[in-house]
PDB file of C-alpha atoms in Angstrom:
ATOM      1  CA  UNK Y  33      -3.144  84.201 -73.092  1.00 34.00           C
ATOM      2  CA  UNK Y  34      -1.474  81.820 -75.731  1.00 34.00           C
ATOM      3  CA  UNK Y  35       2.583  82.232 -75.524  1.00 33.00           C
ATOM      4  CA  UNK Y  36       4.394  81.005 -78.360  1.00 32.00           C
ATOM      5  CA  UNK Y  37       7.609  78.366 -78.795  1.00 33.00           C
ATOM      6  CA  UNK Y  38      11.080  79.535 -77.102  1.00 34.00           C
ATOM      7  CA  UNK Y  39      13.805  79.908 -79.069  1.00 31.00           C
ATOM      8  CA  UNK Y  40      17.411  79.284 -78.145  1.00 29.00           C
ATOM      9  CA  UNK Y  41      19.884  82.357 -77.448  1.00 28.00           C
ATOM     10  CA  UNK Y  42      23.728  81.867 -78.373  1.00 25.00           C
ATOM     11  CA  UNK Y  43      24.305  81.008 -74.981  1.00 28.00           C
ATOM     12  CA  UNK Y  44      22.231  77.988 -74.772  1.00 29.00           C
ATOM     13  CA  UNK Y  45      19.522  79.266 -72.503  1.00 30.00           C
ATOM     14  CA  UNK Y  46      16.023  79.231 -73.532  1.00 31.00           C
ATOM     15  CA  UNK Y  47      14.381  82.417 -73.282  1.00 31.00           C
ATOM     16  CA  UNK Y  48      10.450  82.927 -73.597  1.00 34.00           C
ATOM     17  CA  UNK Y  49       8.953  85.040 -75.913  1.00 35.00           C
ATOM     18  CA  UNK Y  50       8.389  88.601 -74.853  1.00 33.00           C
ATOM     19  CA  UNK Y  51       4.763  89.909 -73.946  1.00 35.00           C
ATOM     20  CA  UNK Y  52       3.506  92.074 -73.047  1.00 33.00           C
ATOM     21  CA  UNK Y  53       1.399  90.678 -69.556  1.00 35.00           C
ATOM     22  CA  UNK Y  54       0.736  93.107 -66.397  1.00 36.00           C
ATOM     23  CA  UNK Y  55       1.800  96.081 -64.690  1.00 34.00           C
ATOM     24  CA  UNK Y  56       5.022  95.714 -62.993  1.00 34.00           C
ATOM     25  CA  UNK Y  57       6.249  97.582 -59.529  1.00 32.00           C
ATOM     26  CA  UNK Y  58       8.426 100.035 -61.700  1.00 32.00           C
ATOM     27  CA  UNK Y  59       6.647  99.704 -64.961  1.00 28.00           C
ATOM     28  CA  UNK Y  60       9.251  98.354 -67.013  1.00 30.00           C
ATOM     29  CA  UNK Y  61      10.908  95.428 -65.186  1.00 33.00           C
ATOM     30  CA  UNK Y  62      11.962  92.226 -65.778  1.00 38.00           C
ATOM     31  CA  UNK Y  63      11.084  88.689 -63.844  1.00 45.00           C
ATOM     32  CA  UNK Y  64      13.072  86.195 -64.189  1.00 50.00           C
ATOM     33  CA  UNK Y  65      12.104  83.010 -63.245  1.00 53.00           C
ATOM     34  CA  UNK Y  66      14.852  79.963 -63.360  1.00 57.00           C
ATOM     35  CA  UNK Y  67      14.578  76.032 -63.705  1.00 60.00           C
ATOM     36  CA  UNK Y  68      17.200  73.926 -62.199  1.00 62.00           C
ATOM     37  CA  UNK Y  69      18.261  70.536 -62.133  1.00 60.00           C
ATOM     38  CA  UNK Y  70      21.499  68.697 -60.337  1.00 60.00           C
ATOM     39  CA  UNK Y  71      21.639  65.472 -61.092  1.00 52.00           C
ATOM     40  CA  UNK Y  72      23.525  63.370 -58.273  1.00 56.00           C
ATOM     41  CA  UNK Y  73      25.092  60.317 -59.049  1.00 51.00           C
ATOM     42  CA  UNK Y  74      23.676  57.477 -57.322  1.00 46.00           C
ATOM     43  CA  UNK Y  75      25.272  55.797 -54.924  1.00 46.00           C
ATOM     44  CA  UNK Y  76      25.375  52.356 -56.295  1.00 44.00           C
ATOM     45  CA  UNK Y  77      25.722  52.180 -60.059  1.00 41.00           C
ATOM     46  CA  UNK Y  78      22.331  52.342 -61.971  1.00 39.00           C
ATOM     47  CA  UNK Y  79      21.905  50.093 -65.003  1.00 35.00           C
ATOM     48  CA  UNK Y  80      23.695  50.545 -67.739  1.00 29.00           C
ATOM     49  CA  UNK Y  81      20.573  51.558 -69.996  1.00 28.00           C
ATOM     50  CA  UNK Y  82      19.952  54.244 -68.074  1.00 28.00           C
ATOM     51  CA  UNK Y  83      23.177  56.175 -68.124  1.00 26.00           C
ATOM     52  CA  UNK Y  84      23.223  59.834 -67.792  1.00 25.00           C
ATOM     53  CA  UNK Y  85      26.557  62.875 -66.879  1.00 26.00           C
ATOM     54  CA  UNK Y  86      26.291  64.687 -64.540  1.00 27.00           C
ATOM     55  CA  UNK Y  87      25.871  68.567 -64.557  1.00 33.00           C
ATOM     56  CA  UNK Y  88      23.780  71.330 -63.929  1.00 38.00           C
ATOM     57  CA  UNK Y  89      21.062  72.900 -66.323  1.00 39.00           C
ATOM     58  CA  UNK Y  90      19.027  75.730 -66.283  1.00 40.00           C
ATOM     59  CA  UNK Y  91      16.099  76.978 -68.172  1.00 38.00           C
ATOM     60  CA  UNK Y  92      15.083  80.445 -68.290  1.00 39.00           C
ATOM     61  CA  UNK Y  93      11.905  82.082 -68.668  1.00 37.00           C
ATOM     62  CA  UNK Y  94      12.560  85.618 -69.614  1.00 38.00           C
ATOM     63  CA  UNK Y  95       9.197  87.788 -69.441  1.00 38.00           C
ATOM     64  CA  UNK Y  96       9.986  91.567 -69.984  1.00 40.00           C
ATOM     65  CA  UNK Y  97       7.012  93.473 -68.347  1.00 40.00           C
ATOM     66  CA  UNK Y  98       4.820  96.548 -69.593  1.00 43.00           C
ATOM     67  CA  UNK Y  99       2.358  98.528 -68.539  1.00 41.00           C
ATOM     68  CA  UNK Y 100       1.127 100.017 -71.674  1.00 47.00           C
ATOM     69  CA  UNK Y 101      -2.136  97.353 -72.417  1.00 44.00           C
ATOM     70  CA  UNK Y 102      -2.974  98.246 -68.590  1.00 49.00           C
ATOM     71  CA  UNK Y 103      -2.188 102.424 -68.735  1.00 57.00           C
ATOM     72  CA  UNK Y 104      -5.240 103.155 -66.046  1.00 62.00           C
ATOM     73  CA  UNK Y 105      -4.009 100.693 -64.141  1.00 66.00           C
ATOM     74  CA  UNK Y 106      -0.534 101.618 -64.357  1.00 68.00           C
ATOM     75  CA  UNK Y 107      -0.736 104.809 -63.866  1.00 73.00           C
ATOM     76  CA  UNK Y 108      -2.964 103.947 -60.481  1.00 76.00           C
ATOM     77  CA  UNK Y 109       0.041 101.747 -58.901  1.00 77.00           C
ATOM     78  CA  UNK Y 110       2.648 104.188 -60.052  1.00 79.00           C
ATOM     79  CA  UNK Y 111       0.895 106.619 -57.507  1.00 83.00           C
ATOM     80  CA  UNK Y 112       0.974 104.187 -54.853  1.00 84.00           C
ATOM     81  CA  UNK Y 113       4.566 104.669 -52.035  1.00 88.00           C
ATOM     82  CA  UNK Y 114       7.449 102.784 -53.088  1.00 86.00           C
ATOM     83  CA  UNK Y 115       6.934 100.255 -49.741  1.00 88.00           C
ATOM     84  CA  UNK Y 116       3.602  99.050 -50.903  1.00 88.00           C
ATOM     85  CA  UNK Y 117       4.907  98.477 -54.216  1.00 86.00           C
ATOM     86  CA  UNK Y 118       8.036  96.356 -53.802  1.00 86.00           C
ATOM     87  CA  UNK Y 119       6.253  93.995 -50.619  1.00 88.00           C
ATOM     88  CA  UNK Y 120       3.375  93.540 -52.946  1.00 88.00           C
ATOM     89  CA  UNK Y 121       5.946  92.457 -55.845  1.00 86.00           C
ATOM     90  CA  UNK Y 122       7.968  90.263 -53.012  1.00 87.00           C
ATOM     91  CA  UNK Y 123       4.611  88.575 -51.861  1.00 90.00           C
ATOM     92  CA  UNK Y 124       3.629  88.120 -55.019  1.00 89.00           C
ATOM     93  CA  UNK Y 125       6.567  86.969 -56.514  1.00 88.00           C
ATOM     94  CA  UNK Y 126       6.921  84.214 -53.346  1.00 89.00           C
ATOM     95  CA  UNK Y 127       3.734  82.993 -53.601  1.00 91.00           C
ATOM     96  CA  UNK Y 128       4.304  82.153 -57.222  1.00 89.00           C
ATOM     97  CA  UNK Y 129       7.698  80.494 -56.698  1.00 89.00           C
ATOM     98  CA  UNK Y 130       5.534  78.194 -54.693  1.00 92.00           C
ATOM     99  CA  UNK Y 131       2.830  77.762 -57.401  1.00 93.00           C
ATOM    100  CA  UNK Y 132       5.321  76.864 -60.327  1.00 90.00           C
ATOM    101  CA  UNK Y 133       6.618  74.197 -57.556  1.00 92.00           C
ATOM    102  CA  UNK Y 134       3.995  72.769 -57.275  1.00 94.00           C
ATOM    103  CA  UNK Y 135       3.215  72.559 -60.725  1.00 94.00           C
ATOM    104  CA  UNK Y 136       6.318  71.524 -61.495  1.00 92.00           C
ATOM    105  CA  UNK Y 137       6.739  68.331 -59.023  1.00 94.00           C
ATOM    106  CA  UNK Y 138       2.990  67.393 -60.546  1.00 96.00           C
ATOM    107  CA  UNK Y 139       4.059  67.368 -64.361  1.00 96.00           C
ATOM    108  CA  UNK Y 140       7.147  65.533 -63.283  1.00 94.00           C
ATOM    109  CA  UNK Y 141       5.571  63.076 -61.404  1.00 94.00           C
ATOM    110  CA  UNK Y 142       2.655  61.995 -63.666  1.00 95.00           C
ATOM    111  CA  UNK Y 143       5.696  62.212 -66.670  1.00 94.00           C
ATOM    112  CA  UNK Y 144       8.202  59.374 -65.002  1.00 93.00           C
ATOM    113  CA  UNK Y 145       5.249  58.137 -63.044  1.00 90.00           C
ATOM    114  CA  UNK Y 146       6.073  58.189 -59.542  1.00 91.00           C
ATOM    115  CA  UNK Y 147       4.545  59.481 -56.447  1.00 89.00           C
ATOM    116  CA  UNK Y 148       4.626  63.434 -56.265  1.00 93.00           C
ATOM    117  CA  UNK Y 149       6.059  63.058 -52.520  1.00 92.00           C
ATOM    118  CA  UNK Y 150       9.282  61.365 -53.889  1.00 89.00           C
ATOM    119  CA  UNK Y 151       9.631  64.397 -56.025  1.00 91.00           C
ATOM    120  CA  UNK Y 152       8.890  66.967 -53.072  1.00 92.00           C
ATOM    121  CA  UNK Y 153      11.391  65.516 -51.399  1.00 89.00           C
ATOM    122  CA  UNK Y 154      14.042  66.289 -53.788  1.00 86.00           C
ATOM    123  CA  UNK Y 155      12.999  69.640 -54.776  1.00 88.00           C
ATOM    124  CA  UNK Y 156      13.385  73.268 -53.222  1.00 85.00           C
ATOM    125  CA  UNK Y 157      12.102  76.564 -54.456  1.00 84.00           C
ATOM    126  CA  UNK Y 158      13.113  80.039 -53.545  1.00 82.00           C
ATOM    127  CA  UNK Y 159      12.712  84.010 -54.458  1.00 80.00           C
ATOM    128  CA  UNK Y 160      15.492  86.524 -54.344  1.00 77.00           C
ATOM    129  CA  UNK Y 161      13.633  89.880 -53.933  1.00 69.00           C
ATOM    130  CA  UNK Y 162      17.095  92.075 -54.612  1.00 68.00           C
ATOM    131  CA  UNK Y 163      17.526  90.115 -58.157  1.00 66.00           C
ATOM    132  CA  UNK Y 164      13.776  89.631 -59.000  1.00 67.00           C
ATOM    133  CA  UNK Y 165      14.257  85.854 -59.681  1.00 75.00           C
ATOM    134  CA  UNK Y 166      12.871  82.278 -58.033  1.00 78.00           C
ATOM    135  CA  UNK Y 167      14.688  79.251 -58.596  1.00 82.00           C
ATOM    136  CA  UNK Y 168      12.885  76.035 -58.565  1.00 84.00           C
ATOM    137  CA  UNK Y 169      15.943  73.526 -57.981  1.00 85.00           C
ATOM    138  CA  UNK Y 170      15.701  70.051 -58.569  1.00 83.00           C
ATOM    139  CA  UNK Y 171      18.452  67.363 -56.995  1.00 84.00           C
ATOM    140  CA  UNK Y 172      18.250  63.968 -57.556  1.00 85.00           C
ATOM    141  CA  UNK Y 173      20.094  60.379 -58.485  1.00 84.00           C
ATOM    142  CA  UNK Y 174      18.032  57.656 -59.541  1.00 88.00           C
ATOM    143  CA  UNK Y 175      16.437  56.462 -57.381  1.00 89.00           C
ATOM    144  CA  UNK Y 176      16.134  52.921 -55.968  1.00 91.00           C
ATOM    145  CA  UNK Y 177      13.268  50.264 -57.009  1.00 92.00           C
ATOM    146  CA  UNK Y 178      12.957  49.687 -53.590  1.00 92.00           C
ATOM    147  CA  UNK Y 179      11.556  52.560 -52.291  1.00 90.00           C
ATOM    148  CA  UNK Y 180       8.780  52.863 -54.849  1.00 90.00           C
ATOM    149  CA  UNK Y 181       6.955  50.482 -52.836  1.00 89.00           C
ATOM    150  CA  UNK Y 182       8.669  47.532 -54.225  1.00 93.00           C
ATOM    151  CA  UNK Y 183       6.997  44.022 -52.869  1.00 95.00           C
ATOM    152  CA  UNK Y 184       8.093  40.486 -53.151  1.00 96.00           C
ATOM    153  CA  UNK Y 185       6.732  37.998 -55.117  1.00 96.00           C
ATOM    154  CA  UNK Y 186       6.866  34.189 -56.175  1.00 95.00           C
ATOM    155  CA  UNK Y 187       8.174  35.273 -59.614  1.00 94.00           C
ATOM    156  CA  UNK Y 188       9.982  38.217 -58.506  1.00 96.00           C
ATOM    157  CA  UNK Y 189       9.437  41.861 -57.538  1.00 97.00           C
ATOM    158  CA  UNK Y 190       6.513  44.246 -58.363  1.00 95.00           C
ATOM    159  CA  UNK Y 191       6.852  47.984 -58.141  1.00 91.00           C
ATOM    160  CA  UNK Y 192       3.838  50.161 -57.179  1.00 83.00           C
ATOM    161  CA  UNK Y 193       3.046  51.968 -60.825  1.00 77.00           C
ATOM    162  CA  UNK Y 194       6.094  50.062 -62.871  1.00 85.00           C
ATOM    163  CA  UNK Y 195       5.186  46.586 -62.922  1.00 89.00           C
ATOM    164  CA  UNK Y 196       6.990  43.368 -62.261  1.00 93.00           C
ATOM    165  CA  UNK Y 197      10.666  43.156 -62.445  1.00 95.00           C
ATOM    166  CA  UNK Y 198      11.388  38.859 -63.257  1.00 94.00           C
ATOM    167  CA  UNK Y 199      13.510  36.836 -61.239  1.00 94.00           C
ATOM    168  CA  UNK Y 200      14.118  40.045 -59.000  1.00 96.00           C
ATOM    169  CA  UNK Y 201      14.409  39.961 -54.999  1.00 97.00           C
ATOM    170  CA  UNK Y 202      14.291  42.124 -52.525  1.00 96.00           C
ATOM    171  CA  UNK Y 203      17.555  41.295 -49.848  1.00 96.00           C
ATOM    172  CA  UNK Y 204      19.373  43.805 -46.690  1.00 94.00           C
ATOM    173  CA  UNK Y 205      23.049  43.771 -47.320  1.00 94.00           C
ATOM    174  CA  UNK Y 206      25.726  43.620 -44.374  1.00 92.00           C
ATOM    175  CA  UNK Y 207      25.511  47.280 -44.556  1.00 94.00           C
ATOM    176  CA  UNK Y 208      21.790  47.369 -43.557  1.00 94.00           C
ATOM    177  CA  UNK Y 209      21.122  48.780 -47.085  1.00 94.00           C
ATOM    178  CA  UNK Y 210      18.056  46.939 -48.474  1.00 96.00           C
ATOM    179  CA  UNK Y 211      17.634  47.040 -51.914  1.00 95.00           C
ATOM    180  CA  UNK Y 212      15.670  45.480 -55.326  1.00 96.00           C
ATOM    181  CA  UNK Y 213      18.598  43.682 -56.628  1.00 96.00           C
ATOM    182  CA  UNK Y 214      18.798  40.939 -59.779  1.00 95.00           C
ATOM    183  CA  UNK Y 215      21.440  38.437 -60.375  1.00 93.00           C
ATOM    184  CA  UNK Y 216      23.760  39.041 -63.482  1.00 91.00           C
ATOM    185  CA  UNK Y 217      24.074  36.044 -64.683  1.00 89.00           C
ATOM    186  CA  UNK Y 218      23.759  32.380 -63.662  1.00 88.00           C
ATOM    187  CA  UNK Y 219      25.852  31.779 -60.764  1.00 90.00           C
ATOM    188  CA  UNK Y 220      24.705  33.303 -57.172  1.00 88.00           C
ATOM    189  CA  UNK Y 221      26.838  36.584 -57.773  1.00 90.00           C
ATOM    190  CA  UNK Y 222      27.259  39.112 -58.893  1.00 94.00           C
ATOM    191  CA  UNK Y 223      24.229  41.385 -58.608  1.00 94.00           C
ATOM    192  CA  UNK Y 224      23.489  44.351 -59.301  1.00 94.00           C
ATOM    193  CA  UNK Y 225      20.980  46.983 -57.292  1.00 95.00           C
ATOM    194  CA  UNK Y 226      17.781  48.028 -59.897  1.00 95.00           C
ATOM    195  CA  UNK Y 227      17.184  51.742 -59.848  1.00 93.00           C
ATOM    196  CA  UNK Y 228      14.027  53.493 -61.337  1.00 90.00           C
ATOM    197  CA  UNK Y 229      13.828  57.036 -62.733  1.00 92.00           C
ATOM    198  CA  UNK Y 230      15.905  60.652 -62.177  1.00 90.00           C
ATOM    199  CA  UNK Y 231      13.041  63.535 -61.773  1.00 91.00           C
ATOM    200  CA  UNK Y 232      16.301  65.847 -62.545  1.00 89.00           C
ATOM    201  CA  UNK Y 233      17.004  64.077 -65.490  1.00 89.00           C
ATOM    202  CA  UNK Y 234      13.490  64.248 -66.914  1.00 91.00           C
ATOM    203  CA  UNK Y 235      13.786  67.700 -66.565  1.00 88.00           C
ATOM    204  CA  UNK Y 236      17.117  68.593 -67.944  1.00 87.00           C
ATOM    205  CA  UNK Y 237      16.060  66.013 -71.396  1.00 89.00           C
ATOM    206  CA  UNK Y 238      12.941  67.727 -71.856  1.00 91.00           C
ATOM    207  CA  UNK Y 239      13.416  71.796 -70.879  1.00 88.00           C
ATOM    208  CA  UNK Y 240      10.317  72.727 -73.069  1.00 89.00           C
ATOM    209  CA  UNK Y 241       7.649  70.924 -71.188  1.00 91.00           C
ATOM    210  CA  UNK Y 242       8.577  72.307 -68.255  1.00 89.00           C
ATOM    211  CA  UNK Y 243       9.042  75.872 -69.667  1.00 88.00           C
ATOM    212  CA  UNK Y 244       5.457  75.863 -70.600  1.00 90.00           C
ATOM    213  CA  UNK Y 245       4.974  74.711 -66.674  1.00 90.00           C
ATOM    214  CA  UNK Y 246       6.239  77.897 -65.743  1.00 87.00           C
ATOM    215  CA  UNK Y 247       4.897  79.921 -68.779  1.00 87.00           C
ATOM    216  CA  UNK Y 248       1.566  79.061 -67.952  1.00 90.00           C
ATOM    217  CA  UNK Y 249       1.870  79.895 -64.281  1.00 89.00           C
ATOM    218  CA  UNK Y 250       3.468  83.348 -64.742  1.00 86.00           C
ATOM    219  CA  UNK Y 251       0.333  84.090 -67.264  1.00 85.00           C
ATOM    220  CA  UNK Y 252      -2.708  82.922 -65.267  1.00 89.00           C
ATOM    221  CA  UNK Y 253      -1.193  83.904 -61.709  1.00 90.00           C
ATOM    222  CA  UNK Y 254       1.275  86.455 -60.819  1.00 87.00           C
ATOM    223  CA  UNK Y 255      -1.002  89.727 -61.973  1.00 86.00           C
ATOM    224  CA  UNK Y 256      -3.869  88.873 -60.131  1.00 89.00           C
ATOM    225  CA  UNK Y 257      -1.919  88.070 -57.150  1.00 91.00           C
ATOM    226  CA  UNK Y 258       0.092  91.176 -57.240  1.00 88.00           C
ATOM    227  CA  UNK Y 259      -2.907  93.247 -57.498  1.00 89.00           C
ATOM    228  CA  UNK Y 260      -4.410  91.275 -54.475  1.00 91.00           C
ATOM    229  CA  UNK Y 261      -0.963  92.039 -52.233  1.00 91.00           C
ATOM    230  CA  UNK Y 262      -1.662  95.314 -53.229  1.00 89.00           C
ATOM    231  CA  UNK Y 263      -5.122  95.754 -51.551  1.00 88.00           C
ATOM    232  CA  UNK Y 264      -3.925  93.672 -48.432  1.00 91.00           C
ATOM    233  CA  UNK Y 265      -1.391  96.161 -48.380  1.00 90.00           C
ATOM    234  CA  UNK Y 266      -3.442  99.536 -48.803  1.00 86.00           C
ATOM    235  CA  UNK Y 267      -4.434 101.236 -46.265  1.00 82.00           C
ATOM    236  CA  UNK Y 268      -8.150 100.954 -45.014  1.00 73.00           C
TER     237      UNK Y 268
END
């Protein structure tokens, strides 16, 4: 089912369009799914062209739920006990957390084109049954060349999926830290570390690709696997 463009609220959150999509536990209830992004400041300074402030942002997808294109079906889960109704929301609702996680480390990953285990790593999701909400929480600095498979060469460094880096080198400071680092200048020092991209800070730039992430998720997933908690959960 197409959704249309979100539009800003006064309060700076974006906020989906409302539709009317599947039968809900209570009939009229509202799932609220949240994006999140921390961005952590590296530890060593990234380059200058690649600045960014640090914060928190969160995108919302508001989807206010009715029953009223599914009445038969509504009516049949209003019938069904309370207990069988909320675990089948919970499971649901858990399983789809999961989903837009995945779906979310994916798009980010092919976007800023790194692995999808370096965003994994960096990213937790979770669903709060009492509030009806998931997070999907992003943390992240930029992170260093060197552990996107970064390799020596005669001419200087090449990074699995970013190319070669000139005049580069890979070298283990006294602190054991090893690192892609490039000379600023002439003379032997000083250097500075090279960093590649901030999965956070793709995120928090572009809020309405990863909107439709979620948009599309919520549409094509969560009523048929509410419906299917519900017959695991009915009696046989």
């Amino acid at each position: 089912m197409p959704i249309g463009p979100a539009s800003a609220s006064s309060k700076g959150r974006l906020i989906g369009p409302r539709k009317k999509l599947l039968p809900s536990v209570d009939v009229q209830q509202k799932l609220d799914i949240h994006l999140n992004t921390v961005k952590k400041k590296s530890p060593r300074r990234a380059p200058s062209d690649r600045g960014f402030s640090l914060g928190k942002a969160r995108v919302t997808v508001e989807l206010h739920v009715d029953a009223s294109d599914f009445e038969h079906l509504g009516r049949a889960i209003a019938r069904l006990p309370e207990e069988i109704k909320a675990k089948a929301a919970a499971r649901a609702m858990r399983r789809v957390t999961d989903m837009a996680r995945s779906r979310i480390i994916k798009r980010n990953a092919e976007r800023i084109d790194i692995p999808p285990s370096r965003v994994r790593a960096v990213s937790t999701a979770q669903f709060n049954a009492g509030g009806n909400t998931s997070d999907v929480i992003l943390r992240s600095g930029w992170l260093p060349l060197y552990k996107l498979g970064a390799t020596q060469t005669a001419k200087g460094v090449r990074v699995r999926l970013r190319g070669s880096y000139r005049s580069a080198f890979i070298a283990e400071m006294k602190s054991g830290h090893v690192g892609v680092f490039k000379r600023q200048g002439k003379d032997r020092l000083p250097i500075r570390e090279l960093f590649g991209p901030n999965p956070a800070h793709d995120i928090t730039n572009n809020p309405e690709v990863y909107l439709q992430v979620l948009t599309e998720v919520i549409e094509q997933s969560l009523m048929p696997r509410y419906l299917h908690e519900v017959d695991r959960l009915l009696p046989r």
